[in-house]
């Protein structure tokens, strides 16, 4: 299965970022990886993206996250190890660490389809 568009992936830990990309690519999604959320949203691939998967550690300034996610204007899957006010961000689906494969794929697929 090949899905049109690209899923942006941001995680500062390179091995974790590559594992997120591998899981998404195994499910047929094209990906573009960056260590920081700001880099992902500013990348050349952002215009063709359909969704972003952002590790909570990839966000430099949580006070600007709402504005940043709103400006992106597409669904975001936030990968985090705790639930707090971050879940209230616009267009955000939260996936709790640790997880492998299926919860991430399901969250991305539902986010793209507009299911929260």
PDB file of C-alpha atoms in Angstrom, residues 34-97:
ATOM      1  CA  UNK A  34      14.119  15.711  11.303  1.00  0.00           C
ATOM      2  CA  UNK A  35      15.580  15.943  14.802  1.00  0.00           C
ATOM      3  CA  UNK A  36      13.385  18.942  15.771  1.00  0.00           C
ATOM      4  CA  UNK A  37       9.719  19.796  15.172  1.00  0.00           C
ATOM      5  CA  UNK A  38      10.635  23.238  13.840  1.00  0.00           C
ATOM      6  CA  UNK A  39      12.894  21.608  11.258  1.00  0.00           C
ATOM      7  CA  UNK A  40      10.189  19.163  10.213  1.00  0.00           C
ATOM      8  CA  UNK A  41       7.576  21.903   9.781  1.00  0.00           C
ATOM      9  CA  UNK A  42      10.052  24.049   7.801  1.00  0.00           C
ATOM     10  CA  UNK A  43      11.310  21.202   5.591  1.00  0.00           C
ATOM     11  CA  UNK A  44      10.783  21.005   1.845  1.00  0.00           C
ATOM     12  CA  UNK A  45       8.605  17.930   2.457  1.00  0.00           C
ATOM     13  CA  UNK A  46       6.177  19.849   4.721  1.00  0.00           C
ATOM     14  CA  UNK A  47       4.165  21.142   1.770  1.00  0.00           C
ATOM     15  CA  UNK A  48       3.511  17.596   0.527  1.00  0.00           C
ATOM     16  CA  UNK A  49       2.930  16.168   3.985  1.00  0.00           C
ATOM     17  CA  UNK A  50      -0.350  14.687   5.158  1.00  0.00           C
ATOM     18  CA  UNK A  51       0.522  14.357   8.844  1.00  0.00           C
ATOM     19  CA  UNK A  52       3.375  14.749  11.319  1.00  0.00           C
ATOM     20  CA  UNK A  53       4.602  12.364  14.014  1.00  0.00           C
ATOM     21  CA  UNK A  54       6.376  14.425  16.668  1.00  0.00           C
ATOM     22  CA  UNK A  55       8.263  13.064  19.672  1.00  0.00           C
ATOM     23  CA  UNK A  56       7.571  15.362  22.639  1.00  0.00           C
ATOM     24  CA  UNK A  57      11.327  15.883  23.059  1.00  0.00           C
ATOM     25  CA  UNK A  58      11.500  17.358  19.534  1.00  0.00           C
ATOM     26  CA  UNK A  59       9.544  20.438  20.632  1.00  0.00           C
ATOM     27  CA  UNK A  60      11.859  23.277  21.592  1.00  0.00           C
ATOM     28  CA  UNK A  61       9.313  25.589  23.235  1.00  0.00           C
ATOM     29  CA  UNK A  62       5.987  24.251  24.503  1.00  0.00           C
ATOM     30  CA  UNK A  63       4.665  27.816  24.825  1.00  0.00           C
ATOM     31  CA  UNK A  64       4.829  28.084  21.022  1.00  0.00           C
ATOM     32  CA  UNK A  65       3.608  24.553  20.249  1.00  0.00           C
ATOM     33  CA  UNK A  66      -0.072  25.544  19.825  1.00  0.00           C
ATOM     34  CA  UNK A  67       0.847  28.233  17.292  1.00  0.00           C
ATOM     35  CA  UNK A  68       3.307  25.925  15.533  1.00  0.00           C
ATOM     36  CA  UNK A  69       0.821  23.050  15.226  1.00  0.00           C
ATOM     37  CA  UNK A  70      -1.976  25.400  14.107  1.00  0.00           C
ATOM     38  CA  UNK A  71       0.244  26.956  11.458  1.00  0.00           C
ATOM     39  CA  UNK A  72       1.147  23.455  10.197  1.00  0.00           C
ATOM     40  CA  UNK A  73      -2.596  22.923   9.716  1.00  0.00           C
ATOM     41  CA  UNK A  74      -2.451  19.156   9.321  1.00  0.00           C
ATOM     42  CA  UNK A  75      -2.915  16.350  11.836  1.00  0.00           C
ATOM     43  CA  UNK A  76      -0.147  15.753  14.355  1.00  0.00           C
ATOM     44  CA  UNK A  77       0.502  12.540  16.256  1.00  0.00           C
ATOM     45  CA  UNK A  78       2.361  13.420  19.446  1.00  0.00           C
ATOM     46  CA  UNK A  79       4.495  10.618  20.864  1.00  0.00           C
ATOM     47  CA  UNK A  80       4.928  11.136  24.610  1.00  0.00           C
ATOM     48  CA  UNK A  81       5.386   9.249  27.840  1.00  0.00           C
ATOM     49  CA  UNK A  82       2.934  11.356  29.828  1.00  0.00           C
ATOM     50  CA  UNK A  83      -0.494  12.837  29.336  1.00  0.00           C
ATOM     51  CA  UNK A  84      -0.953  16.446  30.320  1.00  0.00           C
ATOM     52  CA  UNK A  85      -2.112  19.633  28.601  1.00  0.00           C
ATOM     53  CA  UNK A  86      -0.277  18.616  25.433  1.00  0.00           C
ATOM     54  CA  UNK A  87      -3.289  16.560  24.366  1.00  0.00           C
ATOM     55  CA  UNK A  88      -5.311  19.788  24.151  1.00  0.00           C
ATOM     56  CA  UNK A  89      -3.251  21.084  21.242  1.00  0.00           C
ATOM     57  CA  UNK A  90      -5.132  21.540  17.921  1.00  0.00           C
ATOM     58  CA  UNK A  91      -5.281  18.540  15.568  1.00  0.00           C
ATOM     59  CA  UNK A  92      -3.249  16.394  17.990  1.00  0.00           C
ATOM     60  CA  UNK A  93      -3.587  12.677  18.641  1.00  0.00           C
ATOM     61  CA  UNK A  94      -1.474  11.352  21.511  1.00  0.00           C
ATOM     62  CA  UNK A  95       0.334   8.004  21.416  1.00  0.00           C
ATOM     63  CA  UNK A  96       1.885   6.976  24.719  1.00  0.00           C
ATOM     64  CA  UNK A  97       5.394   5.477  24.832  1.00  0.00           C
TER      65      UNK A  97
END
